[in-house]
PDB file of C-alpha atoms and ligand atoms in Angstrom:
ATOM      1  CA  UNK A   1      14.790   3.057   5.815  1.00  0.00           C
ATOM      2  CA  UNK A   2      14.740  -0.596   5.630  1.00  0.00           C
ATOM      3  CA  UNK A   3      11.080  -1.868   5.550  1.00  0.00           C
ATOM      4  CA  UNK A   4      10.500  -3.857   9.196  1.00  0.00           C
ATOM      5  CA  UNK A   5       8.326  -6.612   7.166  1.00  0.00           C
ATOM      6  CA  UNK A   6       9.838  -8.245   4.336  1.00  0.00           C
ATOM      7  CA  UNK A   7       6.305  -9.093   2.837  1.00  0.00           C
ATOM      8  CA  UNK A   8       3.201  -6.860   2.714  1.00  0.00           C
ATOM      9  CA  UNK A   9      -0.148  -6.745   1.359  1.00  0.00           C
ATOM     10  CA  UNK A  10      -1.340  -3.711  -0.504  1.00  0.00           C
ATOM     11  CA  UNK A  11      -5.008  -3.524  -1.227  1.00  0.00           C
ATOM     12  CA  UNK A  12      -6.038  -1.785  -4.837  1.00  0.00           C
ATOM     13  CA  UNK A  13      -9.687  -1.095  -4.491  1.00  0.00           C
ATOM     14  CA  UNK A  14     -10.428   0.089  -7.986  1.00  0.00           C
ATOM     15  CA  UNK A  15     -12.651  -1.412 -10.835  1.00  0.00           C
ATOM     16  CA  UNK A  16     -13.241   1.605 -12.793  1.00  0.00           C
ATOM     17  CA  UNK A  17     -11.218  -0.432 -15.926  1.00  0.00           C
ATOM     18  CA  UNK A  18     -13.218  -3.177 -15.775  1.00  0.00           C
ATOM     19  CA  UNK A  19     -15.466  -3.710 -19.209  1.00  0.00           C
ATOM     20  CA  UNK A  20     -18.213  -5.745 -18.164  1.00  0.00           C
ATOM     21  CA  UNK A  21     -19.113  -5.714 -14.175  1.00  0.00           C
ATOM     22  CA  UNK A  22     -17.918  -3.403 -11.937  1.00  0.00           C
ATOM     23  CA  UNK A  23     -17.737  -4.884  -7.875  1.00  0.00           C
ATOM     24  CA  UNK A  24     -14.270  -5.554  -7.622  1.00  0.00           C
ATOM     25  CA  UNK A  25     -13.225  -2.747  -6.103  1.00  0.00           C
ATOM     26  CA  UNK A  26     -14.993  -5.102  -3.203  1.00  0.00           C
ATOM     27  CA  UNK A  27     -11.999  -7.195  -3.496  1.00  0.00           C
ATOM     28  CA  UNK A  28      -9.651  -6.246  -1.374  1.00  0.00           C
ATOM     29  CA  UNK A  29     -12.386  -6.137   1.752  1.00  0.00           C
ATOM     30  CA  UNK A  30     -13.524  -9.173   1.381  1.00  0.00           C
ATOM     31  CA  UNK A  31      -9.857 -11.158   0.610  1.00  0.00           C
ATOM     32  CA  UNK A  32      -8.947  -9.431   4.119  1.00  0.00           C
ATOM     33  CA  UNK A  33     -12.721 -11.069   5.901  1.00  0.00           C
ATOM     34  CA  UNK A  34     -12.018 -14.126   4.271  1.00  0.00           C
ATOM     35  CA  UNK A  35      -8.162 -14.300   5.791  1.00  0.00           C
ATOM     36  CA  UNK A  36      -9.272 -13.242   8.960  1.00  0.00           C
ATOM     37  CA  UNK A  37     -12.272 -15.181   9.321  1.00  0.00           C
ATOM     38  CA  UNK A  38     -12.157 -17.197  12.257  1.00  0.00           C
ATOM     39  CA  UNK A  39     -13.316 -20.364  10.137  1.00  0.00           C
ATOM     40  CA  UNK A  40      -9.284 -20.478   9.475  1.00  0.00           C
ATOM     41  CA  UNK A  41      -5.946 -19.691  10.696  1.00  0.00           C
ATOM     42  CA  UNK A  42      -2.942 -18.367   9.510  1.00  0.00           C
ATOM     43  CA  UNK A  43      -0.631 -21.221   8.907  1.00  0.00           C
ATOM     44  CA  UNK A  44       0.171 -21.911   5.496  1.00  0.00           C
ATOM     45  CA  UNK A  45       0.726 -25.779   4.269  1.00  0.00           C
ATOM     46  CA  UNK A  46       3.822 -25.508   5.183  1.00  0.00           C
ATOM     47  CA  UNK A  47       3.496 -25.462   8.922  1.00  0.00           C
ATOM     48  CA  UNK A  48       4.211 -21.738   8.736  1.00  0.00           C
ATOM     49  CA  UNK A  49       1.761 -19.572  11.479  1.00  0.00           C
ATOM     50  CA  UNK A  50       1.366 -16.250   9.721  1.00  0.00           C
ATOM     51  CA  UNK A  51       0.025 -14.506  12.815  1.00  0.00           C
ATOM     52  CA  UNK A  52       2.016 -15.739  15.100  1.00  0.00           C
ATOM     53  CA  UNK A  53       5.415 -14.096  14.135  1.00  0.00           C
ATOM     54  CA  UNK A  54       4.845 -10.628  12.361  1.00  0.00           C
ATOM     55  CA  UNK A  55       5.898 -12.128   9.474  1.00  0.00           C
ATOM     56  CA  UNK A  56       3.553 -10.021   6.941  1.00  0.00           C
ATOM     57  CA  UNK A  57       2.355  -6.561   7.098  1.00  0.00           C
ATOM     58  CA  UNK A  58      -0.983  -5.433   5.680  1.00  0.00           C
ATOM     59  CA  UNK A  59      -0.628  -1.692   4.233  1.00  0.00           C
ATOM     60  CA  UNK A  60      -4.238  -0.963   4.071  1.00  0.00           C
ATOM     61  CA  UNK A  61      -5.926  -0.015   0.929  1.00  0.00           C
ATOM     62  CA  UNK A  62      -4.216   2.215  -1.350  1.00  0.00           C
ATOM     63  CA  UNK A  63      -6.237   5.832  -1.678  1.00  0.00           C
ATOM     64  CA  UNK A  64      -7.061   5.788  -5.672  1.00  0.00           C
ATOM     65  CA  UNK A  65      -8.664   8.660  -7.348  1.00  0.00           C
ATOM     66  CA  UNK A  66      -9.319   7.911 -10.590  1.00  0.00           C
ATOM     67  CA  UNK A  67      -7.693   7.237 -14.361  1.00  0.00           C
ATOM     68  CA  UNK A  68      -3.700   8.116 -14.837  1.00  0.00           C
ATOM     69  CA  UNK A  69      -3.938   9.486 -10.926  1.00  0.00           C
ATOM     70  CA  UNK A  70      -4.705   5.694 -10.160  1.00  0.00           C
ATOM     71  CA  UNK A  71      -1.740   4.105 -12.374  1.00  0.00           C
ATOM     72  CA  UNK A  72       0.827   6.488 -11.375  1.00  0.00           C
ATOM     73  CA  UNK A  73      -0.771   5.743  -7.354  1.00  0.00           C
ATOM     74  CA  UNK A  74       0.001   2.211  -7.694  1.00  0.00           C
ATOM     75  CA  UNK A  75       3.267   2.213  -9.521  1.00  0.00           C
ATOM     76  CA  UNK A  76       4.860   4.550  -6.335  1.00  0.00           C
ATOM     77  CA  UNK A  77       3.532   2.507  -4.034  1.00  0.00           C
ATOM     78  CA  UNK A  78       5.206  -0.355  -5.319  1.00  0.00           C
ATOM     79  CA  UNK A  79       8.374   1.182  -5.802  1.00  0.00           C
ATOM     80  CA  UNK A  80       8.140   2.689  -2.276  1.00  0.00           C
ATOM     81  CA  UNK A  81       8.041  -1.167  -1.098  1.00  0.00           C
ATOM     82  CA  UNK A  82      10.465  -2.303  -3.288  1.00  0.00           C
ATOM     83  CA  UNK A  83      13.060  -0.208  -2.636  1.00  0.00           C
ATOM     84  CA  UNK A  84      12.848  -0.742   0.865  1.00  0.00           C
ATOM     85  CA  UNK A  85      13.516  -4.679   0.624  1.00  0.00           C
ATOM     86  CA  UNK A  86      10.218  -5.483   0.909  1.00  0.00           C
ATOM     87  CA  UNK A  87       7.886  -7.681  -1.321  1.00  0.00           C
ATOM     88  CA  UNK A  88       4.590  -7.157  -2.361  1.00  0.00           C
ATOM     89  CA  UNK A  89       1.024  -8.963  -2.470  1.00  0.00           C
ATOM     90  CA  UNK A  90      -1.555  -6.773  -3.738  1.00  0.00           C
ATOM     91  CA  UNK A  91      -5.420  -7.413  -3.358  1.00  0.00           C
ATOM     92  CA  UNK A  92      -7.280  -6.188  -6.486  1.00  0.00           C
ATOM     93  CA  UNK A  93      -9.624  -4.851  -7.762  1.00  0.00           C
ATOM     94  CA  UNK A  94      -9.861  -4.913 -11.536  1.00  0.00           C
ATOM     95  CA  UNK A  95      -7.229  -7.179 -13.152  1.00  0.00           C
ATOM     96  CA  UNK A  96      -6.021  -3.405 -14.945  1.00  0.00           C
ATOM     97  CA  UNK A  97      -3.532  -3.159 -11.961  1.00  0.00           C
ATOM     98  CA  UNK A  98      -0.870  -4.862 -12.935  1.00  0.00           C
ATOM     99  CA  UNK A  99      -0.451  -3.053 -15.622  1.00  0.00           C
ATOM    100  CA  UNK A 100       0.953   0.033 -13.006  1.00  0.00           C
ATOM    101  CA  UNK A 101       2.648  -3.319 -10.369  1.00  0.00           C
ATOM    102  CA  UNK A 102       4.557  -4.288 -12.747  1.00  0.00           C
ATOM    103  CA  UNK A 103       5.964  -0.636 -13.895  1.00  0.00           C
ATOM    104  CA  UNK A 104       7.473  -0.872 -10.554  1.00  0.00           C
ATOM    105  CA  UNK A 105       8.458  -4.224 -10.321  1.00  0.00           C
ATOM    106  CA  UNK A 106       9.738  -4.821 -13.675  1.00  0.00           C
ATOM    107  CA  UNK A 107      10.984  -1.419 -14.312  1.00  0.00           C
ATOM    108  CA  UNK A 108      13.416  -2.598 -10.647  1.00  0.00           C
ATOM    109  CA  UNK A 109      13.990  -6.074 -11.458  1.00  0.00           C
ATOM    110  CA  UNK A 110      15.623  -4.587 -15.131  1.00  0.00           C
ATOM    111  CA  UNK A 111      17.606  -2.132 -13.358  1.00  0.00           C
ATOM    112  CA  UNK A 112      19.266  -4.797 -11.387  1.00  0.00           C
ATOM    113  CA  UNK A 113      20.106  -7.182 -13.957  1.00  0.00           C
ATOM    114  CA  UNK A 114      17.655  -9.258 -13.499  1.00  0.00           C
ATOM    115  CA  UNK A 115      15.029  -8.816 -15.468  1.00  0.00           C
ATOM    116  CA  UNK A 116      11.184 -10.788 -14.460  1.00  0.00           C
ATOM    117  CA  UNK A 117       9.607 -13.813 -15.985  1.00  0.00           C
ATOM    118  CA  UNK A 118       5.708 -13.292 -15.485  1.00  0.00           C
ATOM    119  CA  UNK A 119       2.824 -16.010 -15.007  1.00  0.00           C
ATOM    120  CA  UNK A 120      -0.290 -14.838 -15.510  1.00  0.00           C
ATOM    121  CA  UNK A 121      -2.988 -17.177 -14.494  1.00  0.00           C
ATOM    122  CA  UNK A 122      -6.225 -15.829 -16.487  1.00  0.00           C
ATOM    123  CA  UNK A 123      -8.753 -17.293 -18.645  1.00  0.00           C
ATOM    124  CA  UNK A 124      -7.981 -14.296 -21.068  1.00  0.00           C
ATOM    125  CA  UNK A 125      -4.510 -13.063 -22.427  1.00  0.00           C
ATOM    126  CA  UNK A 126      -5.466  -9.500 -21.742  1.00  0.00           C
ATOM    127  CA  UNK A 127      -3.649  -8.374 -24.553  1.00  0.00           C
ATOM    128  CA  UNK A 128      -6.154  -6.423 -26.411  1.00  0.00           C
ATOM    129  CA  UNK A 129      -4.481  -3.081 -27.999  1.00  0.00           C
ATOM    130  CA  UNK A 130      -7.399  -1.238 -26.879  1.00  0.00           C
ATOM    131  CA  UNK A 131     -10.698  -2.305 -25.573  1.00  0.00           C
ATOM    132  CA  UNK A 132     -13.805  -0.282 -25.966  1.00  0.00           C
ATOM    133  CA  UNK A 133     -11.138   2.409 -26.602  1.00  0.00           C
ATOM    134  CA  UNK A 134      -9.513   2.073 -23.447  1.00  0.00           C
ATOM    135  CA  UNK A 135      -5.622   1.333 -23.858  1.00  0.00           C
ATOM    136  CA  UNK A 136      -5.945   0.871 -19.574  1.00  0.00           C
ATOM    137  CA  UNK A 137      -8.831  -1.484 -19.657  1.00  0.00           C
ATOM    138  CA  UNK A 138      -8.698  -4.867 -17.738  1.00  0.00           C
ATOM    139  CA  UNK A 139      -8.435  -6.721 -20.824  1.00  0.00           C
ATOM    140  CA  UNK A 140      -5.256  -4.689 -21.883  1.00  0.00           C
ATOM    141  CA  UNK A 141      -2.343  -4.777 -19.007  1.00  0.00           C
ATOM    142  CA  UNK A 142      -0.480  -7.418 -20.648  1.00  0.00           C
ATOM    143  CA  UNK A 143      -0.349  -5.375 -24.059  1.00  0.00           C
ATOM    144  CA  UNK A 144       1.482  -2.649 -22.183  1.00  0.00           C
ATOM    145  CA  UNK A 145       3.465  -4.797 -20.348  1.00  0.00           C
ATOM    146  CA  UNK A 146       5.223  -6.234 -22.848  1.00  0.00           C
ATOM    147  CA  UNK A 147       5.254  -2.620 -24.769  1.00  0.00           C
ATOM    148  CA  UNK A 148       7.344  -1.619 -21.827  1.00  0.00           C
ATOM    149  CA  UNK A 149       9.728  -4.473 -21.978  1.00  0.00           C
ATOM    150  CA  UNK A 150       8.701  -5.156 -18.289  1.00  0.00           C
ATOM    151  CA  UNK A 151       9.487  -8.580 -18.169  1.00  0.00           C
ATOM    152  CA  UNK A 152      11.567 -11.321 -20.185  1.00  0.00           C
ATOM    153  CA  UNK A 153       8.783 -13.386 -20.542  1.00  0.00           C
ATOM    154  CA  UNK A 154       5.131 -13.616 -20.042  1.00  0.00           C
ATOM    155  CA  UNK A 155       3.750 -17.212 -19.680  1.00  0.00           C
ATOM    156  CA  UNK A 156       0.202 -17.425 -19.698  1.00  0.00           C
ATOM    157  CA  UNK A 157      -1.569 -20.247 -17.919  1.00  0.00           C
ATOM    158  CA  UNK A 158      -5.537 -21.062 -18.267  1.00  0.00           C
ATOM    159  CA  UNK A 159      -6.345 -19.516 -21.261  1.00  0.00           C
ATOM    160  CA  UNK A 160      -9.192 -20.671 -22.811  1.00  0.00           C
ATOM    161  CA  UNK A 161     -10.783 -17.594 -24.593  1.00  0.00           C
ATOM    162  CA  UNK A 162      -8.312 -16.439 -26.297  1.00  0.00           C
ATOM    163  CA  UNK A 163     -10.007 -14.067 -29.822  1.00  0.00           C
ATOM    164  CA  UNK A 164      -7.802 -14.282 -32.700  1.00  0.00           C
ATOM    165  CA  UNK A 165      -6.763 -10.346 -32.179  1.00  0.00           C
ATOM    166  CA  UNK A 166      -5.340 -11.637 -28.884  1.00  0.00           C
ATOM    167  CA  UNK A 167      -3.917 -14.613 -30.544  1.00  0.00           C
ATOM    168  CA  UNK A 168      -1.839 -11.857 -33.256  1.00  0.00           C
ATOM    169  CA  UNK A 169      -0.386  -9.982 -29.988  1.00  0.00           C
ATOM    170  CA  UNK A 170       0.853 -12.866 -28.678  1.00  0.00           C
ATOM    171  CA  UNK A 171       2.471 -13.825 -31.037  1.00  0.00           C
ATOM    172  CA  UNK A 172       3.865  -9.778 -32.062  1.00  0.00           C
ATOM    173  CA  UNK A 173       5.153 -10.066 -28.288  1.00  0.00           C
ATOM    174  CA  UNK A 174       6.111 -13.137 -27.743  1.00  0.00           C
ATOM    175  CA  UNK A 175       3.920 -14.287 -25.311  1.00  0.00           C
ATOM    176  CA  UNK A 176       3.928 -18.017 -24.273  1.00  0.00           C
ATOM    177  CA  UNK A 177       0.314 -19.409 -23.699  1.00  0.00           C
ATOM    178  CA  UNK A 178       0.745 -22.430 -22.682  1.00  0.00           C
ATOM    179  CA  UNK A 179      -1.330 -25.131 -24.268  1.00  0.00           C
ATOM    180  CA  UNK A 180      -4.206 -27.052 -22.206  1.00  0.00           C
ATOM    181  CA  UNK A 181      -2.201 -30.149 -21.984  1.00  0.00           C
ATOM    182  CA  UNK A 182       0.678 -28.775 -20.416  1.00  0.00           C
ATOM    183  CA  UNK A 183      -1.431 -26.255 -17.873  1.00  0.00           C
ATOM    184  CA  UNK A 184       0.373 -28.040 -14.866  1.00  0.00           C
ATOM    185  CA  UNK A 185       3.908 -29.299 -16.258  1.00  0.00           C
ATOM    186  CA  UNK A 186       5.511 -25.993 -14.636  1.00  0.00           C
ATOM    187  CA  UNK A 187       9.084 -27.554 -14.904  1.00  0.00           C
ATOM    188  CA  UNK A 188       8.462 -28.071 -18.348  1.00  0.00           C
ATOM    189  CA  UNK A 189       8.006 -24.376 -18.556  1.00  0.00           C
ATOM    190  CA  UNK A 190      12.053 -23.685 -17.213  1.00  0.00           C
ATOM    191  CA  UNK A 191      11.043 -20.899 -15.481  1.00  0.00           C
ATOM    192  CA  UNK A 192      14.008 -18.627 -15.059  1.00  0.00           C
ATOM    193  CA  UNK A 193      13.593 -16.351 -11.322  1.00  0.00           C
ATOM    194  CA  UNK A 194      13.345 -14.343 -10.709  1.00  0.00           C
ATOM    195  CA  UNK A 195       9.850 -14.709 -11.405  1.00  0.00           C
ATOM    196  CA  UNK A 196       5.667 -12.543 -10.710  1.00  0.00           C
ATOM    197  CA  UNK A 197       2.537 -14.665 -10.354  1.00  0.00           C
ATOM    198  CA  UNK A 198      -0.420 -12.549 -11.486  1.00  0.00           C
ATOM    199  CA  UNK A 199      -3.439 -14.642 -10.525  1.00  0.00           C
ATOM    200  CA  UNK A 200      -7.111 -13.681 -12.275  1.00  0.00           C
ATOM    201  CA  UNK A 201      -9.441 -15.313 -10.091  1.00  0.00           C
ATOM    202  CA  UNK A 202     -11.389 -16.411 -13.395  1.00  0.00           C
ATOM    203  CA  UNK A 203      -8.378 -18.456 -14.594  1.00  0.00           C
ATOM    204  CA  UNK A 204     -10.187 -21.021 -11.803  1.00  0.00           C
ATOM    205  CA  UNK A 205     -12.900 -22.772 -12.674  1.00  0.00           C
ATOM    206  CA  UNK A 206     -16.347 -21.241 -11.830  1.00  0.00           C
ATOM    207  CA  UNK A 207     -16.806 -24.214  -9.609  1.00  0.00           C
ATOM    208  CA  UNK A 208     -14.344 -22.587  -7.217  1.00  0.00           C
ATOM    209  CA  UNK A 209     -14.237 -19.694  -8.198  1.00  0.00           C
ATOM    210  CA  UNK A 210     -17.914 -18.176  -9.173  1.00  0.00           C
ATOM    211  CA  UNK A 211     -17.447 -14.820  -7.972  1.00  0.00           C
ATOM    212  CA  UNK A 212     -15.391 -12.733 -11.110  1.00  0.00           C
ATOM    213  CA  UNK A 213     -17.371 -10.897 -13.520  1.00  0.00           C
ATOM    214  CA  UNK A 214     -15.929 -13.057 -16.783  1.00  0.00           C
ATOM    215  CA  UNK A 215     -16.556 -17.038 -15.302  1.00  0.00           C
ATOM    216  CA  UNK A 216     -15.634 -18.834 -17.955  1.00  0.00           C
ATOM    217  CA  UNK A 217     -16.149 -22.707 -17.542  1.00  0.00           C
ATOM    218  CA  UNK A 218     -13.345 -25.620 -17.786  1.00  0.00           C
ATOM    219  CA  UNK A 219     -10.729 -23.306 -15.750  1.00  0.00           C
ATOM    220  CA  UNK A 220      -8.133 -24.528 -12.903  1.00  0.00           C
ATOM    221  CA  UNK A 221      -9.159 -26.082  -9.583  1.00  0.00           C
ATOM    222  CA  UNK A 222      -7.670 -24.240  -6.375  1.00  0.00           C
ATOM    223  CA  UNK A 223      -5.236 -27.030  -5.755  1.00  0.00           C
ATOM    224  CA  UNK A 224      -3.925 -27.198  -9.427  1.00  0.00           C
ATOM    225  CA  UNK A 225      -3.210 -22.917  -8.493  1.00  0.00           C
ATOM    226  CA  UNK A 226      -2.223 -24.123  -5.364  1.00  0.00           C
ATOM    227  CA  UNK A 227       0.924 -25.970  -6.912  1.00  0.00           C
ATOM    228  CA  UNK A 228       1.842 -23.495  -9.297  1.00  0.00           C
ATOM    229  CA  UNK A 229       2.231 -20.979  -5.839  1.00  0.00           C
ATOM    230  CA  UNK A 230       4.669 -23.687  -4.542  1.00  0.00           C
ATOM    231  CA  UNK A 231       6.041 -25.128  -7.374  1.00  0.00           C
ATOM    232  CA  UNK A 232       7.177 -21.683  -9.336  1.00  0.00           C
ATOM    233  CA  UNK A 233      10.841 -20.913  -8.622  1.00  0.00           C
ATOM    234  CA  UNK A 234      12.335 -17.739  -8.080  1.00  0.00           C
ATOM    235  CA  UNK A 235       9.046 -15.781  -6.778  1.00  0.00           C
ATOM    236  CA  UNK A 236       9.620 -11.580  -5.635  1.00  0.00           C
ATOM    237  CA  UNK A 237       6.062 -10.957  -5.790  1.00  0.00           C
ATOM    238  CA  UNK A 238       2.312 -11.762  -7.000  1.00  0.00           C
ATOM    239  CA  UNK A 239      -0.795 -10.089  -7.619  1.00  0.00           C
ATOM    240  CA  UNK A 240      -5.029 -11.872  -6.817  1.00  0.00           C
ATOM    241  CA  UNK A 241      -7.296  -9.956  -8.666  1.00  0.00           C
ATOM    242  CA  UNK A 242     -10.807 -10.000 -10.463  1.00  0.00           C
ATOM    243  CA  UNK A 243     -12.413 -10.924  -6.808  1.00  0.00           C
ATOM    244  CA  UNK A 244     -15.913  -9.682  -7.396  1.00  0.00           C
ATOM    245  CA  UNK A 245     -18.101 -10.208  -4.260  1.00  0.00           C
ATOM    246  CA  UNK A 246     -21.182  -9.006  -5.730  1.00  0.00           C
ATOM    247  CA  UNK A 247     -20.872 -12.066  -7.661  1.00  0.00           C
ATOM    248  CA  UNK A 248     -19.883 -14.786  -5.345  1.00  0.00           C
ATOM    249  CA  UNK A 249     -21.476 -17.661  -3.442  1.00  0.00           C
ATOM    250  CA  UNK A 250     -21.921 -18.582  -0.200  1.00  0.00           C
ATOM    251  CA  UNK A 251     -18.102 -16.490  -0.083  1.00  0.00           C
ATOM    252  CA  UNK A 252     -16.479 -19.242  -1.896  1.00  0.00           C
ATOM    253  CA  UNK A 253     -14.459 -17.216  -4.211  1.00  0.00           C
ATOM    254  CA  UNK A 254     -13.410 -15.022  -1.404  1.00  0.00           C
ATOM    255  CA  UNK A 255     -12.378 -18.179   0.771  1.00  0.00           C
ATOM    256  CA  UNK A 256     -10.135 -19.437  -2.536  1.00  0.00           C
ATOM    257  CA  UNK A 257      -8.393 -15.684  -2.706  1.00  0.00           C
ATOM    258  CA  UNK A 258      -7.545 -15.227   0.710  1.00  0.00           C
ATOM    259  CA  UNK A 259      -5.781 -19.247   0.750  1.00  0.00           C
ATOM    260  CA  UNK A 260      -3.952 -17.930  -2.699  1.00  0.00           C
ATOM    261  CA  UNK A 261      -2.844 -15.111  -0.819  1.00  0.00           C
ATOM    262  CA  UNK A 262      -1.937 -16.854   2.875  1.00  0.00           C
ATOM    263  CA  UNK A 263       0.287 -19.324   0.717  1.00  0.00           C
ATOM    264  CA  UNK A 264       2.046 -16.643  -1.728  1.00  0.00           C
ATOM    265  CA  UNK A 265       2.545 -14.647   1.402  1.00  0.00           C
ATOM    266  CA  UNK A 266       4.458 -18.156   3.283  1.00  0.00           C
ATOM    267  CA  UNK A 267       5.853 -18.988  -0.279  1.00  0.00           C
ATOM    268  CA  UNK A 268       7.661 -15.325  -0.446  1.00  0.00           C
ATOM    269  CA  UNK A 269       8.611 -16.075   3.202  1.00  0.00           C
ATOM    270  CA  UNK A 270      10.745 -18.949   2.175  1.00  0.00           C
ATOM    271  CA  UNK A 271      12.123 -17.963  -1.307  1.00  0.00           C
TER     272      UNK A 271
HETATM  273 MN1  LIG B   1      -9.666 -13.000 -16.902  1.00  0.00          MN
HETATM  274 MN1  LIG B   2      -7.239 -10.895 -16.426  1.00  0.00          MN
END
């Protein structure tokens, strides 16, 4: 059946991989309050009116029990959406689901030929082989990414804590962290479509983006993240995760996800 919207959100409301804080399980909720809030609209910077059309469907929040039941919850999901035309959005929780997002969307994206280039916007490569001996922790997706051979490249933007374990996975996979200097020279980067965005809300600053349970200072501003969403070619889908609202101020962090997610949304509209 062919999927009536050709974008959707999918909410993942699950921090149970998360090492430090849990809360953003929160996430999703609060993206959705912050894109609905009246203090806003729906038109993207483009001049695009998101309400006014149906141009996006919201799927609800995804039912997840628990460990593997979770992964393998995610990874249908996707699939489901995928092979129905559609491309997806989803509204984390812990930054562990893209580890089971990109199962689906690299695992389809290979099968056609056409195999993903991944940005990752993070202040941490996520790379660890295992973390407090959990291979599915939130500080390991990008390790079993790139065991899977789920995309041709990861490029990772706004690292800044990177330990030297992380540093020896990179470079065993091949991972591209791009150096501080060159955070915003995306054309530098030839980026080859099609392409994922995987935004970790701590890749921006704490300054506007407080509300993560790893703020780590000297990060992106909104509008530098902003650019990359416009400026990246080639992009099928994207992920916002790490949104902890337990943690926020005054909602800003919530406010920043839920513009991230109104422009992907008009940016997969017009790709
Ligand atoms: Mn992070
Ligand atoms: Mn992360």
């Amino acid at each position: 059946m062919p999927a009536t919207f050709s974008v959707c959100l999918l909410g993942l409301p699950t921090d149970e991989a998360s090492s430090f804080a849990r809360g953003a399980a929160e996430g999703p909720a609060a993206i959705r309050a912050a894109l609905r809030s009246e203090s806003s609209n729906l038109t993207t910077e483009t001049g695009r009116d998101l309400g006014g059309a149906k141009s996006f469907e919201d799927l609800g929040d995804l039912e997840l029990a628990g460990g593997a039941e979770t992964r393998r919850a995610i990874e249908r999901a996707v699939t489901e959406q995928l092979s129905e035309g559609a491309r997806v959005v989803s509204l984390g929780g812990d930054h562990s689901v893209s580890y089971p997002i990109l199962r689906a969307y690299g695992s389809a994206f290979r099968a056609r030929g056409t195999p993903l280039t991944v940005v990752q916007i993070d202040a941490h490569p996520d790379l660890y082989e295992s973390f407090d001996g959990d291979r599915y922790s939130h500080a390991c997706p990008f390790a079993r990414i790139m065991e899977d051979g789920l995309a041709r490249r990861l490029v990772q933007i706004g690292i800044r804590t990177a330990t030297g374990h992380q540093l020896e996975q990179a470079e065993r996979f091949g991972v591209e962290i791009v150096p501080r200097a060159a955070w915003l020279e995306t054309e530098a980067l030839a980026l080859e479509a099609p392409t994922y965005l995987s935004i970790d809300l701590d890749g921006l600053d704490p300054a506007f983006a407080p509300g993560v349970a790893h703020p780590e200072a000297g990060g992106l501003s909104t509008r530098e993240v902003l650019e990359i969403v416009w400026k990246i070619p080639g992009l099928v889908g994207a992920d916002v995760v790490e949104l902890n609202p337990e943690r926020d101020v005054g909602e800003i962090t919530a406010a920043a996800a839920a513009k991230l997610v109104k422009e992907l949304v008009g940016r997969l509209l017009e790709a």
